[in-house]
mmCIF file of C-alpha atoms in Angstrom:
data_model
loop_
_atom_site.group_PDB
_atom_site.id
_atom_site.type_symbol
_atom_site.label_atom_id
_atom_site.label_comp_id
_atom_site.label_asym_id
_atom_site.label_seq_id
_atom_site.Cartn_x
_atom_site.Cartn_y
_atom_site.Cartn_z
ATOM 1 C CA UNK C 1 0.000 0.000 0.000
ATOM 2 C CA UNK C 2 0.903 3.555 -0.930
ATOM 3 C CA UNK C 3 1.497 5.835 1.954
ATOM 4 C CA UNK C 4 0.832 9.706 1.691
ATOM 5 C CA UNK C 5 0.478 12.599 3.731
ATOM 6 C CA UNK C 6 -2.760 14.225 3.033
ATOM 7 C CA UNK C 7 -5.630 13.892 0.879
ATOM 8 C CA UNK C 8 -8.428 16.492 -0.160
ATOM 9 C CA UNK C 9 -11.996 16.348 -1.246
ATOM 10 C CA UNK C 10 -13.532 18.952 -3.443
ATOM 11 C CA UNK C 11 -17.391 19.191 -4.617
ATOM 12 C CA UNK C 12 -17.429 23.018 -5.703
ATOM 13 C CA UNK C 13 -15.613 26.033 -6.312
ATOM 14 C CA UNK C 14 -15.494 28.048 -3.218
ATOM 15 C CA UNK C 15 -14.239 24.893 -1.155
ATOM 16 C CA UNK C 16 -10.944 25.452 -3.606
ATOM 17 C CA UNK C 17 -10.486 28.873 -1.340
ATOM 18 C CA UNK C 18 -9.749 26.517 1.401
ATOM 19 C CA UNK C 19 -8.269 23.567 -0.076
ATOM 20 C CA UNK C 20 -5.743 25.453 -1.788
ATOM 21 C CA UNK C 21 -4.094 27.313 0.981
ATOM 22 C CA UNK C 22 -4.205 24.355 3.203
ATOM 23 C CA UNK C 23 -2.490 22.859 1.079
ATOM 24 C CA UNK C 24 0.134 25.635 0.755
ATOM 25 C CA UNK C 25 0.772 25.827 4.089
ATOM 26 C CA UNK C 26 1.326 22.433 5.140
ATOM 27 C CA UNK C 27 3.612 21.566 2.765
ATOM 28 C CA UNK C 28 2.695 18.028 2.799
ATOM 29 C CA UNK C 29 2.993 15.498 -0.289
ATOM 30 C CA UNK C 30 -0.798 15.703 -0.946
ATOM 31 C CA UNK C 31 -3.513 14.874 -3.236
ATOM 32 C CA UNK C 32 -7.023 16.354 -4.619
ATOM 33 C CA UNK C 33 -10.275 14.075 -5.316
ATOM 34 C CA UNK C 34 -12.507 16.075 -7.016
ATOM 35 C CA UNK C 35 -16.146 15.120 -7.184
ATOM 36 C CA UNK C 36 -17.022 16.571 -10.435
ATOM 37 C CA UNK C 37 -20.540 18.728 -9.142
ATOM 38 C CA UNK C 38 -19.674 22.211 -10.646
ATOM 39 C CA UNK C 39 -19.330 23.752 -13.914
ATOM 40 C CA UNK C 40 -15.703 22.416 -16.180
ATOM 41 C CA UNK C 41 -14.211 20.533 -13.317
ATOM 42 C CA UNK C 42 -12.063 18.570 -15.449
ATOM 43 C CA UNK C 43 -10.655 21.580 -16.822
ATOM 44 C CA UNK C 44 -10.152 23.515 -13.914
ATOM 45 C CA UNK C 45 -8.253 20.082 -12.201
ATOM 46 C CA UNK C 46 -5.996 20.421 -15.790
ATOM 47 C CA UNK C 47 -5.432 24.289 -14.350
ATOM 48 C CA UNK C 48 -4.995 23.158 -10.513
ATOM 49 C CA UNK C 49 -2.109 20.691 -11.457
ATOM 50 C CA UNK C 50 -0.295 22.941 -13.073
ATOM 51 C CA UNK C 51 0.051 24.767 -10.107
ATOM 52 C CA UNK C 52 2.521 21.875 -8.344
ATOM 53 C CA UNK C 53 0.555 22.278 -5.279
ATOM 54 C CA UNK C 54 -0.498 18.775 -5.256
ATOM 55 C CA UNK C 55 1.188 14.998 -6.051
ATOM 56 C CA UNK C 56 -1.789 14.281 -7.756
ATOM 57 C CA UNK C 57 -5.255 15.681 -8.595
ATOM 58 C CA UNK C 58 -8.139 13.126 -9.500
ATOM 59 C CA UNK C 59 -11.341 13.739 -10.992
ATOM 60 C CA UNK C 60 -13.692 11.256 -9.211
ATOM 61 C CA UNK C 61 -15.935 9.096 -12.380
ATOM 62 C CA UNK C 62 -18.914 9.486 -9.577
ATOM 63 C CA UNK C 63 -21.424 8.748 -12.104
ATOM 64 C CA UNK C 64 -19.915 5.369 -12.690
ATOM 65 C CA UNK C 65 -20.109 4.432 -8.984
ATOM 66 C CA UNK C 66 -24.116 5.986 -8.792
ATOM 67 C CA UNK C 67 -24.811 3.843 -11.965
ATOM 68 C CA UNK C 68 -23.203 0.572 -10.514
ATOM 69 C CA UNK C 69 -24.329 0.523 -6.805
ATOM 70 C CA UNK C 70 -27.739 3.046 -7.548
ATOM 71 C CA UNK C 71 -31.010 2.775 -9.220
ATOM 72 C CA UNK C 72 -32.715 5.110 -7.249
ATOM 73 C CA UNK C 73 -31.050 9.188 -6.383
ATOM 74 C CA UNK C 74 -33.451 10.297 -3.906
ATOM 75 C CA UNK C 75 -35.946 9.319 -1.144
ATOM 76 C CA UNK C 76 -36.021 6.537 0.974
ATOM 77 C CA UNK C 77 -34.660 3.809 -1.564
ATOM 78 C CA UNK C 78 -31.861 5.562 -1.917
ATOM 79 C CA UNK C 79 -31.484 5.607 1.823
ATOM 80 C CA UNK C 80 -31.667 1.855 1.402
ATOM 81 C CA UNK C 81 -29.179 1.596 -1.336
ATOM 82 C CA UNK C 82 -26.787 3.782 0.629
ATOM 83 C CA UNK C 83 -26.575 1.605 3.353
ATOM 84 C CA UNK C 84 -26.206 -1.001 1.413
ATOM 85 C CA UNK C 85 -23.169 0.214 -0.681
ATOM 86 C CA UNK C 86 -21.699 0.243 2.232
ATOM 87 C CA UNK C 87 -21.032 -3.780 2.243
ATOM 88 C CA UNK C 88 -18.946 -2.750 -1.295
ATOM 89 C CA UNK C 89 -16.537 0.092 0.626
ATOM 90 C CA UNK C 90 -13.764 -1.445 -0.636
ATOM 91 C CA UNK C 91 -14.687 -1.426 -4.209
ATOM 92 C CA UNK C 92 -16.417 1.781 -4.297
ATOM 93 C CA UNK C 93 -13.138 3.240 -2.562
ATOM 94 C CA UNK C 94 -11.023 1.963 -5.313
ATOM 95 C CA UNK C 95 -12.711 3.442 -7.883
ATOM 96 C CA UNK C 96 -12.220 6.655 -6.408
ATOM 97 C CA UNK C 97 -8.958 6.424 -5.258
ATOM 98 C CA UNK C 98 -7.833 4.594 -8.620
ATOM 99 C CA UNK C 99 -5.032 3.434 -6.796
ATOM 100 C CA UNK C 100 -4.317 1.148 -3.369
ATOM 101 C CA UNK C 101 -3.118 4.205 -1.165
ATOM 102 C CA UNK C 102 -3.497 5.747 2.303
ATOM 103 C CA UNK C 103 -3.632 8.853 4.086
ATOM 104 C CA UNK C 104 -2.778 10.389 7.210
ATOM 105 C CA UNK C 105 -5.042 13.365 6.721
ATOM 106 C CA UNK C 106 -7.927 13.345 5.144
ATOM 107 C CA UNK C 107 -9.229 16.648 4.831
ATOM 108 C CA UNK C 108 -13.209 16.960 3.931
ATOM 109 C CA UNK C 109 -15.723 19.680 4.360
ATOM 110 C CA UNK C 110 -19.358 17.782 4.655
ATOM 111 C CA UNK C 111 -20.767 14.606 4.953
ATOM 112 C CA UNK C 112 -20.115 13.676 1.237
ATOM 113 C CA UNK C 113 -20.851 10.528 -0.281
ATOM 114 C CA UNK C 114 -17.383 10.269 -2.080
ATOM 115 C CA UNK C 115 -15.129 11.092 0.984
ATOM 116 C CA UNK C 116 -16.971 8.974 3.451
ATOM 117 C CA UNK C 117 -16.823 5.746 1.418
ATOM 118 C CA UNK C 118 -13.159 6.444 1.746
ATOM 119 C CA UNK C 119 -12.619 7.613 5.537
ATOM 120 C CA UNK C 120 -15.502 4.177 5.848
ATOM 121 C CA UNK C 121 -12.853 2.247 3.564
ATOM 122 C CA UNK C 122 -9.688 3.118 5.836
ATOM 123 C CA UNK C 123 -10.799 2.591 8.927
ATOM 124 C CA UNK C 124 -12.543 -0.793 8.455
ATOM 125 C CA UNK C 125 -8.843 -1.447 7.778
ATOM 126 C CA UNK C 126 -7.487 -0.364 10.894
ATOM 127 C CA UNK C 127 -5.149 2.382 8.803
ATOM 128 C CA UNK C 128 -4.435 5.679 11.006
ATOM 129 C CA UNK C 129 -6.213 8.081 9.289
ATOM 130 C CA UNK C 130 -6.973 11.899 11.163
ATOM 131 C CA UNK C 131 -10.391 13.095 9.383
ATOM 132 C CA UNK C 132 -10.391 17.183 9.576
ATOM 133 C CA UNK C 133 -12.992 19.160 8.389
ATOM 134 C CA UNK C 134 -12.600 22.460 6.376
ATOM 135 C CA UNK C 135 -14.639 25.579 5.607
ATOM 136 C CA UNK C 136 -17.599 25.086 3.443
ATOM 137 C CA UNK C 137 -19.849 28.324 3.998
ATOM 138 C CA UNK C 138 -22.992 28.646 6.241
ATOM 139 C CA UNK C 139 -23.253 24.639 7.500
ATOM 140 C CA UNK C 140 -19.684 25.029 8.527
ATOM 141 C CA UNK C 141 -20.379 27.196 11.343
ATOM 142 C CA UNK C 142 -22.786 25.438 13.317
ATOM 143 C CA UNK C 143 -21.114 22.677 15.825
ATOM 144 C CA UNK C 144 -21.363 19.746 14.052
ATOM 145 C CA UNK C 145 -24.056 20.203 11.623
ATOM 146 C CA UNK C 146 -22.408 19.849 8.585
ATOM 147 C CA UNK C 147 -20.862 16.821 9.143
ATOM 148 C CA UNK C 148 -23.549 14.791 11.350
ATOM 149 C CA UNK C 149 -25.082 11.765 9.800
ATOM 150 C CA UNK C 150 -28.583 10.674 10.436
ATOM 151 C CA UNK C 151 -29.864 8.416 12.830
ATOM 152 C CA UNK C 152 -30.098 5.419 10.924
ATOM 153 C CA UNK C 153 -27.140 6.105 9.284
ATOM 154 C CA UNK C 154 -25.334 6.437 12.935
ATOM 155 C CA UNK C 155 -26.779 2.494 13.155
ATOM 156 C CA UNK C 156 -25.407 1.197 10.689
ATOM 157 C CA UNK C 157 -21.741 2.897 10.218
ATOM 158 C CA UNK C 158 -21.639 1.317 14.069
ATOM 159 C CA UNK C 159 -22.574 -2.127 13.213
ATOM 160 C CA UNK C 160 -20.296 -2.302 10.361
ATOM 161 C CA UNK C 161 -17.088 -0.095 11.320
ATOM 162 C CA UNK C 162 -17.271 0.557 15.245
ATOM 163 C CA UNK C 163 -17.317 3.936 16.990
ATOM 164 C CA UNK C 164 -14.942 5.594 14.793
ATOM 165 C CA UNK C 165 -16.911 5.556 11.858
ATOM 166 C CA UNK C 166 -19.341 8.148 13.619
ATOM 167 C CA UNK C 167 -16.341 10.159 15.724
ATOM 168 C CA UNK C 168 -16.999 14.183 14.669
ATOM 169 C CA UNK C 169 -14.607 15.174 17.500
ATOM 170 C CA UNK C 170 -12.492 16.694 14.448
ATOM 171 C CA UNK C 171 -10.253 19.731 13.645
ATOM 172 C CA UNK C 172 -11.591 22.661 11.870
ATOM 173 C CA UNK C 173 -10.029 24.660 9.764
ATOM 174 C CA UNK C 174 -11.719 28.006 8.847
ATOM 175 C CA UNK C 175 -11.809 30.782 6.860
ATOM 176 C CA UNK C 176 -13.672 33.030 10.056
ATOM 177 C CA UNK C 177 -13.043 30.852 13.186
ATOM 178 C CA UNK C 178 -13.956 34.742 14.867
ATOM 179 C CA UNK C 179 -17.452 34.146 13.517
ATOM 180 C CA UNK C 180 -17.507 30.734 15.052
ATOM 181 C CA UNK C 181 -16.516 31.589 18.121
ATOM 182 C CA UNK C 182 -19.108 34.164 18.232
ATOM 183 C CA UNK C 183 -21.860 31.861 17.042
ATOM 184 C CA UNK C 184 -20.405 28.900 19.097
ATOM 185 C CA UNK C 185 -19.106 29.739 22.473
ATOM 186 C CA UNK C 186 -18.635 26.677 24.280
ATOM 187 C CA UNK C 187 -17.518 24.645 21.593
ATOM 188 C CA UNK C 188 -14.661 22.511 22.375
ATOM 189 C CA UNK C 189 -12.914 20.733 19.469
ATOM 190 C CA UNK C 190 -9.675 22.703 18.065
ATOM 191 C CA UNK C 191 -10.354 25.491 15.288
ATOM 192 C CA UNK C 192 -7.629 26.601 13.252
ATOM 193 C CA UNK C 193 -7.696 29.495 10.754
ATOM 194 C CA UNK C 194 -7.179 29.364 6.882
ATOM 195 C CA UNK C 195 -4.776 31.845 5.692
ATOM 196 C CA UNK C 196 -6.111 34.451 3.509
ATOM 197 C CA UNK C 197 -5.353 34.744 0.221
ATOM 198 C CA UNK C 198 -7.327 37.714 -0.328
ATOM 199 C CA UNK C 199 -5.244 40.540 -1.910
ATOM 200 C CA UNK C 200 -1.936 38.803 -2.125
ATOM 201 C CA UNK C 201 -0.984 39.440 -5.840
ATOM 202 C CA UNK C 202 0.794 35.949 -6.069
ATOM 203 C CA UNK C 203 -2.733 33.895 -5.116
ATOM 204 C CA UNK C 204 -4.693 36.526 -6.878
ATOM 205 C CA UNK C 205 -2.488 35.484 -10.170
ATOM 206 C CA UNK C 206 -3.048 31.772 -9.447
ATOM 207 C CA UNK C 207 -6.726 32.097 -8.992
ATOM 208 C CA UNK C 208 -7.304 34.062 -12.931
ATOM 209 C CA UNK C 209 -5.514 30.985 -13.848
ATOM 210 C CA UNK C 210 -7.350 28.427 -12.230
ATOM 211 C CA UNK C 211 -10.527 30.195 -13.198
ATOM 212 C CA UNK C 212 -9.071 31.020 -16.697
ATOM 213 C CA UNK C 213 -9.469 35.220 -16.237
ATOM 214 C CA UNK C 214 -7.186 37.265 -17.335
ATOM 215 C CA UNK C 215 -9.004 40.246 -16.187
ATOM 216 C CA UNK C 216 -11.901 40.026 -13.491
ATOM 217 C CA UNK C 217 -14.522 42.327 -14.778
ATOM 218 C CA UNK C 218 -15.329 44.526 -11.280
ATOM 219 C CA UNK C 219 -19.144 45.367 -10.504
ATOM 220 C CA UNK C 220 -20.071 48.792 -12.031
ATOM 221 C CA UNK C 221 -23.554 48.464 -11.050
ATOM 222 C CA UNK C 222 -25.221 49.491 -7.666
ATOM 223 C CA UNK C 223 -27.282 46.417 -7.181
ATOM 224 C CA UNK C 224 -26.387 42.713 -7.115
ATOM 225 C CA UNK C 225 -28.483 39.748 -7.060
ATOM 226 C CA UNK C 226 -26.753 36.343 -6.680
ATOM 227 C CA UNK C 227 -28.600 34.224 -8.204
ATOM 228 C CA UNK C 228 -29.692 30.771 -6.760
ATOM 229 C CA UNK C 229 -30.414 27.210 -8.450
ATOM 230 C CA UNK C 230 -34.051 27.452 -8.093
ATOM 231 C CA UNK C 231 -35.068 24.355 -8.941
ATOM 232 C CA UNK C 232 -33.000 22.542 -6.339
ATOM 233 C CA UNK C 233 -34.616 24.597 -3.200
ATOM 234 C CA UNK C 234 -37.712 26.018 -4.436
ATOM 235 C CA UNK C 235 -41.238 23.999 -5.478
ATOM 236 C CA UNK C 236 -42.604 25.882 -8.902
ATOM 237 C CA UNK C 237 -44.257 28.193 -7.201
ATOM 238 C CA UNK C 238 -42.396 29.908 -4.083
ATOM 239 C CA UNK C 239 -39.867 29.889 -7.664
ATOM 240 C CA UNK C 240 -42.246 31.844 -8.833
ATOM 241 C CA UNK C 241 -42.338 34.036 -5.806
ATOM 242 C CA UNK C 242 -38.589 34.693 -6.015
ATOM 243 C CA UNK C 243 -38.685 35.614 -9.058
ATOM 244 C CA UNK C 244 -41.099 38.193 -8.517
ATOM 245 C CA UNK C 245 -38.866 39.506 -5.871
ATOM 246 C CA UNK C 246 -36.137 39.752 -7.952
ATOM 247 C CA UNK C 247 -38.325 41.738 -10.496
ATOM 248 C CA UNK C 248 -39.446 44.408 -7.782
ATOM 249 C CA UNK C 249 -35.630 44.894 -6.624
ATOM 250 C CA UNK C 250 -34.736 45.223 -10.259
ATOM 251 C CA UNK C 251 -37.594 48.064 -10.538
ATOM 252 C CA UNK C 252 -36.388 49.906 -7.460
ATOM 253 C CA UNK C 253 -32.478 50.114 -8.447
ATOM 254 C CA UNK C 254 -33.350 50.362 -12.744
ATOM 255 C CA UNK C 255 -32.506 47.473 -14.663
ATOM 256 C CA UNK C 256 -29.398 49.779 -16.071
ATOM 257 C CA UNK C 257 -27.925 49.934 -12.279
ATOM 258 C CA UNK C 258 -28.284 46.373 -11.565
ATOM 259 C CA UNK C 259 -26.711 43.136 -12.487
ATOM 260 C CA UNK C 260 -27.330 39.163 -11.782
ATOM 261 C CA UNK C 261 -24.344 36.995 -11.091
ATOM 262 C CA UNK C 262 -25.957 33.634 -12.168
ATOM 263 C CA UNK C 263 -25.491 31.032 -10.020
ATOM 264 C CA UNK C 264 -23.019 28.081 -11.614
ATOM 265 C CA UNK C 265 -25.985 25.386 -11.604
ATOM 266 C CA UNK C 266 -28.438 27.472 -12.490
ATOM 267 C CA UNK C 267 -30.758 26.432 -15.034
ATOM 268 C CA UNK C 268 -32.755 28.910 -15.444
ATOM 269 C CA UNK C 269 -33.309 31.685 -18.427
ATOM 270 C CA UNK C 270 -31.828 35.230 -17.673
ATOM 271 C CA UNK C 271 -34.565 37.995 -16.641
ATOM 272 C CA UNK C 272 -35.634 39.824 -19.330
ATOM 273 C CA UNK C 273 -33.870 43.526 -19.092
ATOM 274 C CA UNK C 274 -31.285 42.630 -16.588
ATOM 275 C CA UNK C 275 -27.817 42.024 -17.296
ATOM 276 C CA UNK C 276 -25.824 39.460 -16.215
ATOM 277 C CA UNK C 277 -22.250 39.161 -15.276
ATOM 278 C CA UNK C 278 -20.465 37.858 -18.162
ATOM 279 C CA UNK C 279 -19.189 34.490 -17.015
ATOM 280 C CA UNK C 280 -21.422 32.349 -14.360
ATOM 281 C CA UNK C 281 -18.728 30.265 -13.832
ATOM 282 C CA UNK C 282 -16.326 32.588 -12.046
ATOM 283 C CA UNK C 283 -17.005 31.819 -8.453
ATOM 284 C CA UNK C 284 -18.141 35.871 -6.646
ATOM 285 C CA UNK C 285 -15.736 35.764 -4.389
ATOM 286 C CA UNK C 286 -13.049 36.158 -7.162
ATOM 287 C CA UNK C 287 -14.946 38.920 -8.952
ATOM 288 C CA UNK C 288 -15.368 40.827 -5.186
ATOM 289 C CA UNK C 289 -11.275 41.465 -5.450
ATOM 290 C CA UNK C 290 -11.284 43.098 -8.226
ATOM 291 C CA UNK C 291 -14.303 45.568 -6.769
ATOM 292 C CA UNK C 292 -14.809 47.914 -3.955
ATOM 293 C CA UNK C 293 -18.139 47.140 -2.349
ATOM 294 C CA UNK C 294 -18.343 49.166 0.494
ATOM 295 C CA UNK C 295 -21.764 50.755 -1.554
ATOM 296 C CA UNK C 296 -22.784 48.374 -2.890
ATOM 297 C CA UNK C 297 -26.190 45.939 -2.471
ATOM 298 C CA UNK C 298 -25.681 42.766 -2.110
ATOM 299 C CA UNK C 299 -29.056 40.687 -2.371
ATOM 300 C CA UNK C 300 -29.189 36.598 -1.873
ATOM 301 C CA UNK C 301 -31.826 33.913 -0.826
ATOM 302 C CA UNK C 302 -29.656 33.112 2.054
ATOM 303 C CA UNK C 303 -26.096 32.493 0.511
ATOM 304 C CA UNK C 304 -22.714 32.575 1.870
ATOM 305 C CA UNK C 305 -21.286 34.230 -0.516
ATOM 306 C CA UNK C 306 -23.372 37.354 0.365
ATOM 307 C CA UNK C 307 -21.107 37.184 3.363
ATOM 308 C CA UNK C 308 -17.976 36.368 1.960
ATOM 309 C CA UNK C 309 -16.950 40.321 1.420
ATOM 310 C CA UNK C 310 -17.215 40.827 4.995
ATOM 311 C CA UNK C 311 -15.476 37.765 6.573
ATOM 312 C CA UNK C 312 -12.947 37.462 3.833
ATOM 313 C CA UNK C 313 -11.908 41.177 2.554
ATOM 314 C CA UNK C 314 -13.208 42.953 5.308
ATOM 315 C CA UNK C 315 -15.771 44.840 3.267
ATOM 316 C CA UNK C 316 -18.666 46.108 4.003
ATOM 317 C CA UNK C 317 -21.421 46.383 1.275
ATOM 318 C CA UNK C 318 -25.336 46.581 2.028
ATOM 319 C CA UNK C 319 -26.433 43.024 2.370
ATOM 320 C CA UNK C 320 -30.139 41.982 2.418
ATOM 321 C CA UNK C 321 -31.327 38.662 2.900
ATOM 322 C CA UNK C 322 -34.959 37.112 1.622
ATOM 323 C CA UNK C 323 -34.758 33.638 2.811
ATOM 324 C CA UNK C 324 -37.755 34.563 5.267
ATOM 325 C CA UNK C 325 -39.994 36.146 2.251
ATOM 326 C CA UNK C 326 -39.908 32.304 0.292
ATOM 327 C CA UNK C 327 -39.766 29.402 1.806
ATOM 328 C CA UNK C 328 -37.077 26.701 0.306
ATOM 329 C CA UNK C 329 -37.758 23.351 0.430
ATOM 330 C CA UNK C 330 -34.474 22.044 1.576
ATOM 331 C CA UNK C 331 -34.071 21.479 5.564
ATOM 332 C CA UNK C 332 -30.132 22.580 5.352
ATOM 333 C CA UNK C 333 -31.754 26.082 4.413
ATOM 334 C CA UNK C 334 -33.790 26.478 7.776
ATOM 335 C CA UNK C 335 -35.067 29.712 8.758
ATOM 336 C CA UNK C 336 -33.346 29.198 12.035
ATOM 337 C CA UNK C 337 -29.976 28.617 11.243
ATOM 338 C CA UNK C 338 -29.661 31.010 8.607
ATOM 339 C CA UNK C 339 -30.572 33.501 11.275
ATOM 340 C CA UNK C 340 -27.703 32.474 13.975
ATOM 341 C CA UNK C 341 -25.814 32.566 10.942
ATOM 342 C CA UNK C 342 -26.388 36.566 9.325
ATOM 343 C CA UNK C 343 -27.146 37.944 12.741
ATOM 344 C CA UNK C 344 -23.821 36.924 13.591
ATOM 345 C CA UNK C 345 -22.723 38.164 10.797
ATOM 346 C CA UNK C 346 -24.267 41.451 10.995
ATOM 347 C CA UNK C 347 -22.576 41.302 14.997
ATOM 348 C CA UNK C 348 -19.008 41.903 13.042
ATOM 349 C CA UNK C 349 -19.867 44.356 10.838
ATOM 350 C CA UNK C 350 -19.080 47.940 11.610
ATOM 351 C CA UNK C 351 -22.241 49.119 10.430
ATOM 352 C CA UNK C 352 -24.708 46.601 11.960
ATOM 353 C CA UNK C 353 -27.628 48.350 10.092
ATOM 354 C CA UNK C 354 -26.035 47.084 6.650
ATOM 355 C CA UNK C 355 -27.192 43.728 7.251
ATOM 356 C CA UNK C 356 -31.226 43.592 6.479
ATOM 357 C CA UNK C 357 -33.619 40.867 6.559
ATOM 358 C CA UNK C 358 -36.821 41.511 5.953
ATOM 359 C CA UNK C 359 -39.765 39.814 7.409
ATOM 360 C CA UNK C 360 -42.015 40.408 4.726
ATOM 361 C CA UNK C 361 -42.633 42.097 0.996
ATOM 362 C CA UNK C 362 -43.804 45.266 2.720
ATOM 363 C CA UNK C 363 -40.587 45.285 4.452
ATOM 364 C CA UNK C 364 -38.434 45.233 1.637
ATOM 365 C CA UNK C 365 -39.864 47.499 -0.411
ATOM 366 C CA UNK C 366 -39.380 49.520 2.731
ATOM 367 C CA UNK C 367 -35.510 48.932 2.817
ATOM 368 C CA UNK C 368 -35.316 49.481 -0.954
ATOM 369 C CA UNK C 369 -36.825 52.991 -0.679
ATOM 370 C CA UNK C 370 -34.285 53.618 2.381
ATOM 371 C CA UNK C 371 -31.538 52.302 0.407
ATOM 372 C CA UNK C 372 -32.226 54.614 -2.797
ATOM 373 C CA UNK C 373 -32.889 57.876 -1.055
ATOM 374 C CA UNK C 374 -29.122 57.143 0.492
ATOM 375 C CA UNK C 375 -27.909 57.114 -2.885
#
């Protein structure tokens, strides 16, 4: 068997602006899975090797493993076929690994399918792994949320693997372990924080590269909606709703003054009118260093990255948040935990009053009106 350092596992773009400095810093003969869930990951793993960062960076064939061990995606069969799969560990964690090789580290940032077949693989084989978990937005600052299996689940990976198989008492590494601290006190497992990248020319270079930018367009426009994949947390018609919330925001600032940064699996068509940024793909946090957003208006469902300015470049732009206006049909989008999540949020900022949720339609169109008499 192979012996390495470290290993990482990637499922999107923004978990890159916490793989890749770990990575950097530990200076560790490491490798990068990547499950392949966002927009030209093959191409952007071409980009990342280039960069010599890692021994050897893998794009995960998950859609071979589904098709072999899956005949059902979602609901309670697949529940069943889950625990099942795991009898086949071994075989499922060869064909991600692609080779017979084991890891000190293993660095993850959820509960992922891909990564836990793996940390499931190595310990039914007794091999000393450490499992640490890394930023991954919102779910990462809540305890143990993120990484918590269900009950069931709990069952079984005790049956089959012991103790160990359910163990969260993990590292964290973070890009904000201040915000975690502030939104989890008493919380007792070691927190370590992510060095930022933001503004150092050298990473700044390596990121247009990655991302394949030479220049990153900044916002010129006063207003900006990140866009969300509807169909994934909205039924047809609270979809409809948002999108009649976008349409009144879009009235309030002009259509000339505001600007939609599409979501990367977004589906749907652009608004009529409204321009969008040129190139979904780009993840926002690399277009926010190329712009100064201390004025501007930042609106979201309930994403992260409506945070990210604040907690990673120390800006300040307006912020407003609708997740209470529509009401998602995803549990990992609760009311409640978005709200220990942005009122901590708005607890860091030096103007708290830049952080707006409304309660209701009435409320935003109050906030709107309050926001363009400012201007």
């Amino acid at each position: 068997m192979i012996k390495r350092d470290t290993c990482y596992f990637c499922t999107s773009t923004f978990q890159l602006f916490s793989i890749l400095p770990l990575a950097a810093s530990r200076k560790e003969t490491a490798d990068l899975y990547i499950d392949p869930q966002f927009r030209d990951a093959g191409v952007i793993a071409k980009r990342i090797r280039k960069l010599g960062l890692f021994n050897k960076v893998r794009v995960i064939n998950s859609e071979k493993i589904y098709n072999k061990y899956y005949t059902h995606r979602k609901g309670f069969l697949n529940h069943i076929e889950i625990a099942r799969s795991y009898l086949y560990v071994d075989a499922i964690s060869a064909m991600i690994l692609g080779e017979n090789v084991c890891y000190k580290n293993i660095f993850v940032s959820t509960k992922a399918y891909m990564p836990r077949m793996v940390i499931l693989h190595f310990i039914k084989h007794k091999c000393r792994i450490k499992v640490n978990f890394f930023d991954d937005g919102l779910a990462s600052y809540f305890g143990d949320d993120a990484y918590a299996p269900q009950k069931g689940d709990v069952m079984i990976r005790k049956l089959l693997f012991g103790k160990k198989a359910v163990d969260l008492s993990c590292d964290r590494y973070l890009l904000s372990p201040e915000l975690f601290k502030v939104i989890n006190p008493d919380f007792k497992h070691r927190i370590y924080a992510i060095d930022n990248i933001w503004g150092d020319p050298v990473w700044t270079d390596r990121l247009k590269k990655i991302f394949n930018v030479d220049d990153i367009a900044p916002i010129d426009r006063r207003a900006v909606i990140l866009d969300d994949p509807v169909d994934e947390l909205f039924t047809p018609e609270n979809a409809q709703k948002m999108n009649d919330i976008f349409k009144t925001v879009i009235e309030s600032f002009g259509s000339e003054d505001t600007i939609i940064k599409k979501h990367p699996r977004s589906r749907t068509e652009p608004m009529p009118g409204c321009t969008c940024y040129p190139d979904y793909g780009i993840p926002f946090e690399m277009i926010c260093i190329g712009s100064d957003l201390d004025s501007k208006v930042i609106i979201s469902y309930r994403g992260t990255a409506a945070a990210t300015p604040k907690t990673l470049l120390g800006q300040e732009p307006y912020v407003i948040l609708l997740y209470k206006l529509v009401e998602s049909k995803l549990p990992s989008t609760s009311g409640a935990l978005a709200d220990r999540y942005f009122e901590s949020i708005r607890s860091i900022y030096s103007d708290k009053s830049k952080v707006m949720i409304p309660k209701d339609t009435d409320e935003l169109k109050t906030m709107l009106q309050s926001l363009n008499s400012k201007e």
